[in-house]
PDB file of C-alpha atoms in Angstrom:
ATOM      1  CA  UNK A  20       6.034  -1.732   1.645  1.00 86.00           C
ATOM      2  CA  UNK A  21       7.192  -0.950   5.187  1.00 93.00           C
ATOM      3  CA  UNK A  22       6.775  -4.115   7.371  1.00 96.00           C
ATOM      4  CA  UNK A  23       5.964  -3.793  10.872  1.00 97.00           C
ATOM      5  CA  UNK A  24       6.402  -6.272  13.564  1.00 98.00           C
ATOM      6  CA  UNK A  25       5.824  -6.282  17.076  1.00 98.00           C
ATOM      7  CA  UNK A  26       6.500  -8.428  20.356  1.00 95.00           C
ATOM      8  CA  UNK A  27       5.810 -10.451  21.832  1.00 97.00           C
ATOM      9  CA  UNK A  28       2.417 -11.084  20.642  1.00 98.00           C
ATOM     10  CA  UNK A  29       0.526 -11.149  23.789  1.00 98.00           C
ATOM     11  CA  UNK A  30       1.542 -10.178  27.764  1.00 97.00           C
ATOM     12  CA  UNK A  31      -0.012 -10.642  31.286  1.00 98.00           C
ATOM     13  CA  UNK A  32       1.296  -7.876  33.657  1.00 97.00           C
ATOM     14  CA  UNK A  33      -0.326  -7.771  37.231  1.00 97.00           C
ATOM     15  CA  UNK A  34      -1.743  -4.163  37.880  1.00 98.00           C
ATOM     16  CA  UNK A  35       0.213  -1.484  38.410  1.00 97.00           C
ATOM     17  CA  UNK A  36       2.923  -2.840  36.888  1.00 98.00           C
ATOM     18  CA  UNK A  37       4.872  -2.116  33.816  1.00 98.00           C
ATOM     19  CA  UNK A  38       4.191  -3.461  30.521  1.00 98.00           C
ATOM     20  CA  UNK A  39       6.645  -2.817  27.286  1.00 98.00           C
ATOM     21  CA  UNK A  40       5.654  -3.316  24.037  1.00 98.00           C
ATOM     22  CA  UNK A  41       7.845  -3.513  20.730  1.00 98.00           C
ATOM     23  CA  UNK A  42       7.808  -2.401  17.685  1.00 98.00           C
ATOM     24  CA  UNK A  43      10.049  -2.970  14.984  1.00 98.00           C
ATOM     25  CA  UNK A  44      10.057  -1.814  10.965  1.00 97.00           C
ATOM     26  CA  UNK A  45      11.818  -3.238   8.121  1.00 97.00           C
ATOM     27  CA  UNK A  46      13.373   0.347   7.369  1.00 96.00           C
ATOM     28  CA  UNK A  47      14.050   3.750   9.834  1.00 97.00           C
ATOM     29  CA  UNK A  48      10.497   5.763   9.392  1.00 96.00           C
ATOM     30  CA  UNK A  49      12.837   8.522  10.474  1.00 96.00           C
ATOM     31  CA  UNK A  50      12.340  11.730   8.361  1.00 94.00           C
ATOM     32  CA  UNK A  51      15.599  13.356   8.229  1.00 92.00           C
ATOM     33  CA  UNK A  52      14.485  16.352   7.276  1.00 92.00           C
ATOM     34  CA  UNK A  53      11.851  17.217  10.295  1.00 92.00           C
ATOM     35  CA  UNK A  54      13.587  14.835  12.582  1.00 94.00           C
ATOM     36  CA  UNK A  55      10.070  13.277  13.070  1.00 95.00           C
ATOM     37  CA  UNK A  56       9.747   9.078  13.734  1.00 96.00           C
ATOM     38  CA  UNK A  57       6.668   8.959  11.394  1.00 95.00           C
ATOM     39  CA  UNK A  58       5.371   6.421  13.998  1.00 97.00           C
ATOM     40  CA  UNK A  59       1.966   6.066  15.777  1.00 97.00           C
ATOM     41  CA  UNK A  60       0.623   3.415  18.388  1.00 98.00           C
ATOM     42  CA  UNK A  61      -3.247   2.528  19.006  1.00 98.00           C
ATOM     43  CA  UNK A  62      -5.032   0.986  21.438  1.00 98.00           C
ATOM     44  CA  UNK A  63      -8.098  -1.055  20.905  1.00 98.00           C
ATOM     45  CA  UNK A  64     -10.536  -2.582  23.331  1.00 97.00           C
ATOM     46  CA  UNK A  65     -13.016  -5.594  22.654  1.00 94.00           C
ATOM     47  CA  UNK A  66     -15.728  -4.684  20.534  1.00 94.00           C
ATOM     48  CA  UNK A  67     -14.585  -0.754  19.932  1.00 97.00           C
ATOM     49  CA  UNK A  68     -12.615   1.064  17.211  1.00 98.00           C
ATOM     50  CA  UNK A  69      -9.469   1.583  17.679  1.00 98.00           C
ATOM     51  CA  UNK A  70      -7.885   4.922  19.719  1.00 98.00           C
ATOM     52  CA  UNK A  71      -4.453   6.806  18.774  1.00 97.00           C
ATOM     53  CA  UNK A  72      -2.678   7.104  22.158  1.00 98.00           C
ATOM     54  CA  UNK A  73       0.810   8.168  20.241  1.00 97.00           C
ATOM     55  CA  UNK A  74       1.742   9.751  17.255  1.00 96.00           C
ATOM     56  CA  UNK A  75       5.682  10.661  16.095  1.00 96.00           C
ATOM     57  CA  UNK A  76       6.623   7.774  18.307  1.00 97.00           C
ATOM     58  CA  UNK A  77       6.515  10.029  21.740  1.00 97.00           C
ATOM     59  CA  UNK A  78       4.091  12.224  21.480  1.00 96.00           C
ATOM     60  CA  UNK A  79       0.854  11.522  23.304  1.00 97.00           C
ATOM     61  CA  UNK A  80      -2.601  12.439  21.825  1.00 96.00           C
ATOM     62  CA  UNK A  81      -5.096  14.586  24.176  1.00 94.00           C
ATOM     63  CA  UNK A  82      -6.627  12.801  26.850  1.00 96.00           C
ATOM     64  CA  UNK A  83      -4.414  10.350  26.696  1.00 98.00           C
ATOM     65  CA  UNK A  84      -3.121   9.158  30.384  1.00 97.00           C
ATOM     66  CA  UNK A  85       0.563   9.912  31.335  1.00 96.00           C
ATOM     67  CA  UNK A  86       1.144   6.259  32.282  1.00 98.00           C
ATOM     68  CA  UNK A  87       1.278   5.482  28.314  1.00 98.00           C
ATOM     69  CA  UNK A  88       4.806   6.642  26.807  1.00 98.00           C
ATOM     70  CA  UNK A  89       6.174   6.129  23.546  1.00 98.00           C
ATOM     71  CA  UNK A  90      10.013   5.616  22.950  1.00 98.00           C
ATOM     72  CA  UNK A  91      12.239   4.723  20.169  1.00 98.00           C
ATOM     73  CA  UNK A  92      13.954   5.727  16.629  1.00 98.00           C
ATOM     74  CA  UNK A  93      14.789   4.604  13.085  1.00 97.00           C
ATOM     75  CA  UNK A  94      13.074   1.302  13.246  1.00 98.00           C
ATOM     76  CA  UNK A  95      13.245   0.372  16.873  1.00 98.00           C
ATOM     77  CA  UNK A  96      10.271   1.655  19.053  1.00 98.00           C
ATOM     78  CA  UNK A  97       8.649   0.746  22.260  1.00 98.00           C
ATOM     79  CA  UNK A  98       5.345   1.567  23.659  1.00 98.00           C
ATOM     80  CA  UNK A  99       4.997   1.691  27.823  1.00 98.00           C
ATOM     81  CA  UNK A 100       2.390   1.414  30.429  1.00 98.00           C
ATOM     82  CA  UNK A 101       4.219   2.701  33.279  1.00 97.00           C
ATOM     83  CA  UNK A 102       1.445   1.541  35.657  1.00 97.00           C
ATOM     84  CA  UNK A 103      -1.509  -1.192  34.539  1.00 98.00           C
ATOM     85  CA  UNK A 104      -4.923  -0.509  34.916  1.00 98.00           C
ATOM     86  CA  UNK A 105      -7.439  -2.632  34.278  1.00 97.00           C
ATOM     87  CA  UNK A 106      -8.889  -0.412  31.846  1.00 97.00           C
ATOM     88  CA  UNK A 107      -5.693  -0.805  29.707  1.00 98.00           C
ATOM     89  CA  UNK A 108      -6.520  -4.703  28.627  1.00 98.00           C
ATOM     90  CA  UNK A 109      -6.250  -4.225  25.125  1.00 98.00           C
ATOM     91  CA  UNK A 110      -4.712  -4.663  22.116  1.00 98.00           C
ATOM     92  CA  UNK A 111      -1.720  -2.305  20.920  1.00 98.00           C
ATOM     93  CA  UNK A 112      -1.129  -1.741  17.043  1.00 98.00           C
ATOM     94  CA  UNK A 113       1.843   0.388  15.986  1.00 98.00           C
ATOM     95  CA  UNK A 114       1.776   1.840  12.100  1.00 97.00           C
ATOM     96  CA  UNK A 115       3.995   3.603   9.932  1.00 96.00           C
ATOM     97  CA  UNK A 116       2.783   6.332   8.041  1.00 93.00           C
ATOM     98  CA  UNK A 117       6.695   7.548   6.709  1.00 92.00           C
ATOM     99  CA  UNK A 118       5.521   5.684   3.409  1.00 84.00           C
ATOM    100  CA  UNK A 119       2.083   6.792   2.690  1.00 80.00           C
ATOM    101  CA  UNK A 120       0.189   6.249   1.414  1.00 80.00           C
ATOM    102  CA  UNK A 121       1.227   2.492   1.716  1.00 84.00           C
ATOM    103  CA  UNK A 122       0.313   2.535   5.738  1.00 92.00           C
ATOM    104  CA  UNK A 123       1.282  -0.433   7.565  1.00 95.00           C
ATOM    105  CA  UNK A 124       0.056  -2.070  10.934  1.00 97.00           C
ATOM    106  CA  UNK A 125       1.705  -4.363  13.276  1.00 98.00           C
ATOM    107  CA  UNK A 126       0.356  -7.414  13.934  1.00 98.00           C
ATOM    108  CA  UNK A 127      -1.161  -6.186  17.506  1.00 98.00           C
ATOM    109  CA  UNK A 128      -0.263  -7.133  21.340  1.00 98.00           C
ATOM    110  CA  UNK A 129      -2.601  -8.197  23.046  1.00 98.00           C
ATOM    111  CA  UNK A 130      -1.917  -7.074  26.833  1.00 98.00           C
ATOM    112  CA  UNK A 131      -4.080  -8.976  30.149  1.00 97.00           C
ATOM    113  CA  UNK A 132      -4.370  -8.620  33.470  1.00 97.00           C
ATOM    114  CA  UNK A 133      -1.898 -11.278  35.348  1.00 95.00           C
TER     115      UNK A 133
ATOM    116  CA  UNK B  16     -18.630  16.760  19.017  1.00 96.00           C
ATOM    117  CA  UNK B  17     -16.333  14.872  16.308  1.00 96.00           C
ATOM    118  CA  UNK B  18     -18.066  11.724  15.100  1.00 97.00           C
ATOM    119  CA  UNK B  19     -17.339   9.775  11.894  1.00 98.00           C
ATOM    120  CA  UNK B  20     -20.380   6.746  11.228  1.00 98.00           C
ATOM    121  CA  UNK B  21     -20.354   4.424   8.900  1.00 98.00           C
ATOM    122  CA  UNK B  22     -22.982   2.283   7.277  1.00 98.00           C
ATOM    123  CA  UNK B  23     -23.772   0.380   4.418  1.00 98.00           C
ATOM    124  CA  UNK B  24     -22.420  -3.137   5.318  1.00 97.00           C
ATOM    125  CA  UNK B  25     -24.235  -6.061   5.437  1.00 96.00           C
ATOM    126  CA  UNK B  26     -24.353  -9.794   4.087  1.00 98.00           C
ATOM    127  CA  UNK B  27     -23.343  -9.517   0.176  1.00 98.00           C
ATOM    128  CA  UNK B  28     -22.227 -12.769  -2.169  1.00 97.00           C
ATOM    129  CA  UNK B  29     -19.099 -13.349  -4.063  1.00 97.00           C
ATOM    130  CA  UNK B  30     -18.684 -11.015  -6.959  1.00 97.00           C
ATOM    131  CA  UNK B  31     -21.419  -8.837  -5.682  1.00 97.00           C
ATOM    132  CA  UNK B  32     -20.728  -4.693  -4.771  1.00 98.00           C
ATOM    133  CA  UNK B  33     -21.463  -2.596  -2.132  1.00 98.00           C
ATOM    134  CA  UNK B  34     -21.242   1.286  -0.973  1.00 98.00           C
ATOM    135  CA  UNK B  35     -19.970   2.067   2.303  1.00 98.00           C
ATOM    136  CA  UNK B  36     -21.045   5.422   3.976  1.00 98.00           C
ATOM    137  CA  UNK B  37     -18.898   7.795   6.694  1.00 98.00           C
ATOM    138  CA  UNK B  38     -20.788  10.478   7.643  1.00 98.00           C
ATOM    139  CA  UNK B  39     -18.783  13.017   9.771  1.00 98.00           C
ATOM    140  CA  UNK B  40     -19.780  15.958  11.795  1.00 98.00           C
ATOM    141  CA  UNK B  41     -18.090  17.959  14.457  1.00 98.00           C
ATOM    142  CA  UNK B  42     -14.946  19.477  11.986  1.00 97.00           C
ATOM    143  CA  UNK B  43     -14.550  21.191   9.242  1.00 97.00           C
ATOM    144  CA  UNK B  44     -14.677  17.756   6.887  1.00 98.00           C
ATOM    145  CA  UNK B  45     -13.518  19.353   3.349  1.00 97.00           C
ATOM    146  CA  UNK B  46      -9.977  19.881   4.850  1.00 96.00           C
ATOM    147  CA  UNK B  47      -9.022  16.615   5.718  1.00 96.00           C
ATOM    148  CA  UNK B  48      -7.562  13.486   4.137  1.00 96.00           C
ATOM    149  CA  UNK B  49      -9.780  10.459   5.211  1.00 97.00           C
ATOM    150  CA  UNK B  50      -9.010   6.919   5.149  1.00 97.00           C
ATOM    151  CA  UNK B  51     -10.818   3.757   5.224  1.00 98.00           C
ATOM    152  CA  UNK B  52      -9.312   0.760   7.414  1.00 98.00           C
ATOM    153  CA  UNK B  53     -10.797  -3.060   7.576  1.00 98.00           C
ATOM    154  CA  UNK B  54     -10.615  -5.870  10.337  1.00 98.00           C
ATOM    155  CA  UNK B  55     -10.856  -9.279   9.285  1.00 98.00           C
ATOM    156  CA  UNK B  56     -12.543 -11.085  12.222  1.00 97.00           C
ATOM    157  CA  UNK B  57     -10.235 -11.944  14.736  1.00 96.00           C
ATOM    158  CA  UNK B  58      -7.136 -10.499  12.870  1.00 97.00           C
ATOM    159  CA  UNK B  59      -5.339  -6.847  12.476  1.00 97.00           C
ATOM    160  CA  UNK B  60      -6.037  -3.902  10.991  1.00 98.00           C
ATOM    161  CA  UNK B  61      -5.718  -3.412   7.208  1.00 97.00           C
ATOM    162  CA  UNK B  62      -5.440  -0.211   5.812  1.00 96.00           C
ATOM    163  CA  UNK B  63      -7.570  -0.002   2.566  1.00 97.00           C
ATOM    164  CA  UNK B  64      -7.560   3.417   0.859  1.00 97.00           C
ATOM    165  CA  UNK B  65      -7.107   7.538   1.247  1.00 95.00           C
ATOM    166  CA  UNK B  66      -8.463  10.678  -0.141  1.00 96.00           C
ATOM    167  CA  UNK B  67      -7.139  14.099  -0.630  1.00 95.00           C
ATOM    168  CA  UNK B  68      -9.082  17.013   0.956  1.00 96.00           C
ATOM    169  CA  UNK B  69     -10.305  18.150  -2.565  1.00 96.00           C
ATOM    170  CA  UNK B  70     -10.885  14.613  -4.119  1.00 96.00           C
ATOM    171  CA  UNK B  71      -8.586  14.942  -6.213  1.00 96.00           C
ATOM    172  CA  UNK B  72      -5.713  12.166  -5.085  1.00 95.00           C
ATOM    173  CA  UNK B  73      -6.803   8.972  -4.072  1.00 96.00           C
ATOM    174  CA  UNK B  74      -4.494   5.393  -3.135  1.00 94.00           C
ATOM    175  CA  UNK B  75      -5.132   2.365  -2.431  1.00 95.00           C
ATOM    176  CA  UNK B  76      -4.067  -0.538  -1.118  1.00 94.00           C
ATOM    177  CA  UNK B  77      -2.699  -3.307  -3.424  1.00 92.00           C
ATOM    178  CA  UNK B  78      -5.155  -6.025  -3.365  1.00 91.00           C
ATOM    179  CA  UNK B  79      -7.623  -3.880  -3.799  1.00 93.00           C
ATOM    180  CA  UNK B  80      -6.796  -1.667  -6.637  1.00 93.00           C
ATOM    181  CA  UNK B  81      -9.458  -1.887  -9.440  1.00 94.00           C
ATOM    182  CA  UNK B  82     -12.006  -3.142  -7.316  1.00 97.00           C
ATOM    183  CA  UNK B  83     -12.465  -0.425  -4.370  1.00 98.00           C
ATOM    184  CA  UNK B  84     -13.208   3.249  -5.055  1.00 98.00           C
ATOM    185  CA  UNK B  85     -12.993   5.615  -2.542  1.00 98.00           C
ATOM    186  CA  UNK B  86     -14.540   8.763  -3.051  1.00 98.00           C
ATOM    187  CA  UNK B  87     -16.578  11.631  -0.808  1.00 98.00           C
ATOM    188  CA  UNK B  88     -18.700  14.802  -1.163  1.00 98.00           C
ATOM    189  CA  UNK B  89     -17.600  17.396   0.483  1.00 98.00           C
ATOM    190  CA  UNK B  90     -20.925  19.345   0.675  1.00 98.00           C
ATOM    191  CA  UNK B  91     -22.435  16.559   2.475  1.00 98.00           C
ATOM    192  CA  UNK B  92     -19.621  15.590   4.817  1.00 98.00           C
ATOM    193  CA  UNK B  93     -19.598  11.963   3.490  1.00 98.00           C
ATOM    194  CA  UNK B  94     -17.064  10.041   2.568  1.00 98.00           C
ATOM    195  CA  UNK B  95     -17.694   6.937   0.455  1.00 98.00           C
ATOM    196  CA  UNK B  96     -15.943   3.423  -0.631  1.00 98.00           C
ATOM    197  CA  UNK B  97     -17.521   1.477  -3.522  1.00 98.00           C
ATOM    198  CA  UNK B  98     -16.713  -2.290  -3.390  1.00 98.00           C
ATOM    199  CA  UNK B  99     -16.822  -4.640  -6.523  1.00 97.00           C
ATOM    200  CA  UNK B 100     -16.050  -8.276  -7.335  1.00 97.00           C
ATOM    201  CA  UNK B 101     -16.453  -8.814  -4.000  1.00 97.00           C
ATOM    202  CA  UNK B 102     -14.150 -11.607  -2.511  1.00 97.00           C
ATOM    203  CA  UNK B 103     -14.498 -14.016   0.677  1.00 97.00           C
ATOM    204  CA  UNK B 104     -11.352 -12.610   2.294  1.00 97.00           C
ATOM    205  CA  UNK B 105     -12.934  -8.995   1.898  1.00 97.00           C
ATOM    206  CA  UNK B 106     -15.371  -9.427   4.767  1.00 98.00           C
ATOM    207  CA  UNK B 107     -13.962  -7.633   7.917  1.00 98.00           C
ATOM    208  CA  UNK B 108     -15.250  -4.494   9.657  1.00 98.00           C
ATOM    209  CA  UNK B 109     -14.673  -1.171   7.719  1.00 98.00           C
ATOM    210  CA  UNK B 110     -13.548   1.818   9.456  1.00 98.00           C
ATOM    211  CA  UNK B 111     -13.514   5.357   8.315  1.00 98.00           C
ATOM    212  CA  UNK B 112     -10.731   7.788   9.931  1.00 98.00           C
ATOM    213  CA  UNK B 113      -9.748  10.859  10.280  1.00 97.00           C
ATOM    214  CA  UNK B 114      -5.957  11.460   9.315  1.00 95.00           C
ATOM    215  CA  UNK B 115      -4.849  14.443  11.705  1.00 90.00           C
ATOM    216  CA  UNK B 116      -3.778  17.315  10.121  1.00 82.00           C
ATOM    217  CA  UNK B 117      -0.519  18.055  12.219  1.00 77.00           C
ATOM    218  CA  UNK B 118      -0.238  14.349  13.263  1.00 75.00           C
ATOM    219  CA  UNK B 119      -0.106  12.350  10.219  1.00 80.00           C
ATOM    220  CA  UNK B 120      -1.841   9.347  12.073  1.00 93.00           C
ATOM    221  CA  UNK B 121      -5.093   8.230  12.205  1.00 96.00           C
ATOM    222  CA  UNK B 122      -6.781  10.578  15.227  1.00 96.00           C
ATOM    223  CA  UNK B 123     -10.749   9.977  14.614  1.00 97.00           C
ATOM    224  CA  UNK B 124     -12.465   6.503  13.966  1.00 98.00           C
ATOM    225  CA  UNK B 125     -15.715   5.625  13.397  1.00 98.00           C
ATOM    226  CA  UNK B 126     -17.298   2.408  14.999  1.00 98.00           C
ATOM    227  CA  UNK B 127     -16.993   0.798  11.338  1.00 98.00           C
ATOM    228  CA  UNK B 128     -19.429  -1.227   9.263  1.00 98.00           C
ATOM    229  CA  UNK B 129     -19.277  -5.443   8.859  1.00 98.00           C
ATOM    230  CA  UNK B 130     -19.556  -6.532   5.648  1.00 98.00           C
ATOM    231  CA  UNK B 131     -19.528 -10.515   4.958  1.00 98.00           C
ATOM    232  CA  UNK B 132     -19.149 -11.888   2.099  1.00 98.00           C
ATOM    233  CA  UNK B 133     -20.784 -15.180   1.374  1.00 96.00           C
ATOM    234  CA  UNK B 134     -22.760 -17.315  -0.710  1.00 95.00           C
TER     235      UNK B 134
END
Protein backbone atom coordinates (compact mmCIF):
# COMPACT_ATOMS: atom_id res chain seq x y z
CA UNK A 1 0.00 0.00 0.00
CA UNK A 2 0.73 3.66 -0.74
CA UNK A 3 1.49 5.49 2.58
CA UNK A 4 0.57 8.95 2.98
CA UNK A 5 1.86 11.40 5.41
CA UNK A 6 1.28 14.86 6.04
CA UNK A 7 2.66 17.94 8.14
CA UNK A 8 2.75 19.16 10.43
CA UNK A 9 -0.14 17.73 12.13
CA UNK A 10 -1.92 20.74 13.25
CA UNK A 11 -1.39 24.84 12.43
CA UNK A 12 -2.71 28.21 13.84
CA UNK A 13 -2.57 30.91 11.07
CA UNK A 14 -4.16 34.38 11.99
CA UNK A 15 -6.83 35.31 9.26
CA UNK A 16 -6.03 36.22 6.12
CA UNK A 17 -2.99 34.72 6.20
CA UNK A 18 -1.40 31.85 4.46
CA UNK A 19 -1.48 28.41 5.58
CA UNK A 20 0.60 25.40 3.71
CA UNK A 21 -0.09 22.06 4.16
CA UNK A 22 2.07 18.88 3.16
CA UNK A 23 1.66 15.96 1.79
CA UNK A 24 3.99 13.35 1.18
CA UNK A 25 3.63 9.48 -0.35
CA UNK A 26 5.83 6.61 -0.01
CA UNK A 27 5.95 6.31 -3.97
CA UNK A 28 5.27 9.14 -7.08
CA UNK A 29 1.23 8.70 -7.67
CA UNK A 30 2.35 10.18 -10.96
CA UNK A 31 0.72 8.38 -13.98
CA UNK A 32 3.14 8.59 -16.70
CA UNK A 33 1.00 7.89 -19.16
CA UNK A 34 -1.81 10.83 -18.63
CA UNK A 35 0.66 12.95 -16.82
CA UNK A 36 -2.03 13.09 -14.03
CA UNK A 37 -0.77 13.30 -9.96
CA UNK A 38 -3.55 10.80 -8.98
CA UNK A 39 -3.84 13.05 -5.86
CA UNK A 40 -6.89 14.59 -4.07
CA UNK A 41 -7.18 16.85 -0.83
CA UNK A 42 -10.45 17.15 1.48
CA UNK A 43 -11.57 19.31 3.84
CA UNK A 44 -13.64 18.41 6.80
CA UNK A 45 -15.37 20.53 9.38
CA UNK A 46 -16.53 19.41 13.00
CA UNK A 47 -19.36 17.25 12.92
CA UNK A 48 -19.76 17.11 8.81
CA UNK A 49 -18.57 14.70 6.09
CA UNK A 50 -15.85 15.39 4.50
CA UNK A 51 -15.66 17.84 1.07
CA UNK A 52 -13.16 17.29 -2.04
CA UNK A 53 -11.68 20.78 -2.59
CA UNK A 54 -8.81 19.17 -5.07
CA UNK A 55 -8.50 16.42 -7.22
CA UNK A 56 -5.16 15.58 -9.65
CA UNK A 57 -3.25 17.54 -7.08
CA UNK A 58 -4.24 21.17 -8.73
CA UNK A 59 -7.30 21.00 -9.89
CA UNK A 60 -10.07 22.56 -7.83
CA UNK A 61 -13.59 20.99 -7.57
CA UNK A 62 -16.74 23.40 -8.36
CA UNK A 63 -17.54 25.79 -5.84
CA UNK A 64 -14.57 25.51 -4.42
CA UNK A 65 -12.98 29.13 -3.38
CA UNK A 66 -9.86 30.36 -5.32
CA UNK A 67 -7.97 30.96 -2.06
CA UNK A 68 -7.49 26.95 -1.85
CA UNK A 69 -4.63 25.77 -4.39
CA UNK A 70 -3.12 22.55 -4.80
CA UNK A 71 0.64 22.13 -5.81
CA UNK A 72 3.08 19.40 -6.13
CA UNK A 73 4.34 16.08 -8.09
CA UNK A 74 5.59 12.49 -7.77
CA UNK A 75 5.23 12.22 -4.07
CA UNK A 76 5.68 15.74 -2.86
CA UNK A 77 2.41 17.87 -2.70
CA UNK A 78 1.20 20.87 -0.89
CA UNK A 79 -2.19 22.16 -0.27
CA UNK A 80 -2.62 26.29 0.22
CA UNK A 81 -4.97 28.70 1.74
CA UNK A 82 -3.80 31.77 0.20
CA UNK A 83 -5.97 33.86 2.56
CA UNK A 84 -7.68 32.31 6.05
CA UNK A 85 -11.10 32.56 6.72
CA UNK A 86 -12.64 31.57 9.54
CA UNK A 87 -14.78 29.29 7.75
CA UNK A 88 -11.63 27.31 6.68
CA UNK A 89 -10.93 25.80 10.46
CA UNK A 90 -10.81 22.38 9.52
CA UNK A 91 -9.17 19.44 9.01
CA UNK A 92 -7.26 18.65 5.60
CA UNK A 93 -6.87 14.89 4.41
CA UNK A 94 -4.89 14.22 1.23
CA UNK A 95 -5.44 10.51 -0.53
CA UNK A 96 -4.00 8.65 -3.22
CA UNK A 97 -6.12 6.98 -5.50
CA UNK A 98 -2.93 6.00 -8.22
CA UNK A 99 -3.27 2.47 -6.45
CA UNK A 100 -6.86 1.67 -6.28
CA UNK A 101 -8.40 0.25 -5.23
CA UNK A 102 -6.04 0.23 -2.11
CA UNK A 103 -6.96 4.17 -1.35
CA UNK A 104 -4.98 5.74 1.23
CA UNK A 105 -5.55 8.86 3.58
CA UNK A 106 -3.20 11.05 5.35
CA UNK A 107 -3.32 11.32 8.74
CA UNK A 108 -5.24 14.90 8.58
CA UNK A 109 -4.11 18.67 9.56
CA UNK A 110 -5.91 20.12 11.60
CA UNK A 111 -5.75 24.04 10.74
CA UNK A 112 -7.09 27.02 13.68
CA UNK A 113 -7.54 30.34 13.83
CA UNK A 114 -4.28 32.07 15.59
CA UNK B 1 -30.03 17.73 -5.96
CA UNK B 2 -27.16 14.98 -5.37
CA UNK B 3 -27.57 13.37 -1.97
CA UNK B 4 -26.13 10.03 -0.81
CA UNK B 5 -27.81 8.89 3.04
CA UNK B 6 -26.88 6.35 4.90
CA UNK B 7 -28.50 4.37 7.66
CA UNK B 8 -28.48 1.29 9.38
CA UNK B 9 -25.92 1.91 12.23
CA UNK B 10 -26.52 1.63 15.61
CA UNK B 11 -25.21 -0.09 18.94
CA UNK B 12 -24.32 -3.89 17.86
CA UNK B 13 -22.04 -6.48 20.18
CA UNK B 14 -18.89 -8.25 19.35
CA UNK B 15 -19.34 -10.87 16.71
CA UNK B 16 -22.71 -9.53 15.86
CA UNK B 17 -23.63 -8.17 11.88
CA UNK B 18 -25.13 -5.38 10.52
CA UNK B 19 -26.39 -3.83 6.99
CA UNK B 20 -25.55 -0.42 6.18
CA UNK B 21 -27.82 1.52 3.67
CA UNK B 22 -26.76 4.58 1.00
CA UNK B 23 -29.53 5.68 -0.67
CA UNK B 24 -28.64 8.16 -3.50
CA UNK B 25 -30.70 10.41 -5.62
CA UNK B 26 -29.92 13.35 -7.78
CA UNK B 27 -27.53 11.23 -10.63
CA UNK B 28 -27.76 8.70 -12.67
CA UNK B 29 -26.56 6.01 -9.72
CA UNK B 30 -26.03 2.72 -12.03
CA UNK B 31 -22.97 4.46 -13.65
CA UNK B 32 -20.88 5.05 -10.89
CA UNK B 33 -18.33 3.24 -8.73
CA UNK B 34 -19.27 3.88 -4.99
CA UNK B 35 -17.24 3.51 -2.02
CA UNK B 36 -17.73 3.16 1.57
CA UNK B 37 -15.25 5.12 4.03
CA UNK B 38 -15.20 4.81 8.12
CA UNK B 39 -14.02 7.28 10.96
CA UNK B 40 -12.96 5.88 14.07
CA UNK B 41 -13.89 8.52 16.70
CA UNK B 42 -11.47 11.06 16.92
CA UNK B 43 -9.11 9.53 14.23
CA UNK B 44 -8.80 9.61 10.16
CA UNK B 45 -10.52 8.39 7.53
CA UNK B 46 -10.35 4.70 6.53
CA UNK B 47 -11.27 3.65 3.31
CA UNK B 48 -13.28 0.33 3.54
CA UNK B 49 -14.52 -1.03 0.18
CA UNK B 50 -15.64 -0.20 -3.74
CA UNK B 51 -18.06 -1.34 -6.29
CA UNK B 52 -18.10 -1.41 -9.99
CA UNK B 53 -21.01 0.35 -11.78
CA UNK B 54 -22.52 -3.10 -12.78
CA UNK B 55 -21.71 -5.03 -9.48
CA UNK B 56 -19.67 -6.95 -10.87
CA UNK B 57 -15.99 -5.95 -9.25
CA UNK B 58 -15.82 -5.32 -5.78
CA UNK B 59 -12.36 -4.62 -3.23
CA UNK B 60 -11.83 -4.26 -0.12
CA UNK B 61 -9.78 -3.19 2.32
CA UNK B 62 -7.44 -5.68 4.10
CA UNK B 63 -8.70 -6.04 7.52
CA UNK B 64 -11.79 -6.39 6.40
CA UNK B 65 -11.80 -8.94 3.73
CA UNK B 66 -14.15 -11.90 4.60
CA UNK B 67 -16.08 -10.06 6.94
CA UNK B 68 -17.56 -6.88 4.94
CA UNK B 69 -19.61 -7.23 1.75
CA UNK B 70 -20.33 -4.49 -0.22
CA UNK B 71 -22.93 -4.76 -2.61
CA UNK B 72 -25.93 -2.36 -4.25
CA UNK B 73 -29.08 -2.51 -6.43
CA UNK B 74 -29.05 -0.56 -9.04
CA UNK B 75 -32.86 -0.36 -9.59
CA UNK B 76 -33.25 1.07 -6.26
CA UNK B 77 -30.31 3.45 -6.13
CA UNK B 78 -28.92 1.77 -2.95
CA UNK B 79 -25.83 0.81 -2.22
CA UNK B 80 -25.23 -1.64 0.64
CA UNK B 81 -22.28 -2.98 3.10
CA UNK B 82 -22.97 -6.13 5.15
CA UNK B 83 -20.82 -6.33 8.34
CA UNK B 84 -20.00 -9.69 10.19
CA UNK B 85 -17.91 -10.82 13.17
CA UNK B 86 -18.13 -7.58 14.19
CA UNK B 87 -14.97 -6.25 16.09
CA UNK B 88 -14.44 -3.35 18.80
CA UNK B 89 -12.07 -1.43 16.53
CA UNK B 90 -14.89 -1.54 13.73
CA UNK B 91 -17.03 1.13 15.36
CA UNK B 92 -16.44 4.51 13.55
CA UNK B 93 -18.83 6.49 11.33
CA UNK B 94 -19.51 4.93 7.83
CA UNK B 95 -19.60 7.02 4.85
CA UNK B 96 -20.88 6.24 1.45
CA UNK B 97 -19.23 8.25 -1.64
CA UNK B 98 -19.47 8.96 -4.79
CA UNK B 99 -16.16 8.27 -6.86
CA UNK B 100 -16.28 11.01 -9.75
CA UNK B 101 -16.34 9.79 -12.97
CA UNK B 102 -13.62 12.13 -14.62
CA UNK B 103 -11.99 12.81 -11.18
CA UNK B 104 -11.08 9.59 -9.74
CA UNK B 105 -11.59 11.03 -6.12
CA UNK B 106 -14.19 10.87 -3.87
CA UNK B 107 -16.68 14.01 -5.07
CA UNK B 108 -20.13 13.12 -3.12
CA UNK B 109 -20.41 12.03 0.65
CA UNK B 110 -23.09 11.19 2.59
CA UNK B 111 -23.38 12.37 6.33
CA UNK B 112 -22.45 8.59 7.28
CA UNK B 113 -23.92 6.19 9.81
CA UNK B 114 -22.20 5.37 13.60
CA UNK B 115 -22.00 2.06 14.34
CA UNK B 116 -20.48 0.97 17.92
CA UNK B 117 -19.57 -1.98 18.72
CA UNK B 118 -19.85 -3.13 22.28
CA UNK B 119 -20.86 -5.52 24.74
Amino acid sequence: DIVMTQSPDSLAVSLGERATINCKSSQSVLYNSNNKNYLAWYQQKPGQPPKLLIYWASTRESGVPDRFSGSGSGTDFTLTISSLQAEDVAVYYCQQYYNTPSFTFGPGTKVDIK
Amino acid sequence: EVQLVESGGHLVQPGGSLRLSCAASGFTFSTYWMTWVRQAPGKGLEWVANIRPDGNEKSYAESMKGRFTISRDNAKNTLYLQMSSLRAEDTAVYYCGREGLLLGAFDIWGHGTMVTVSS
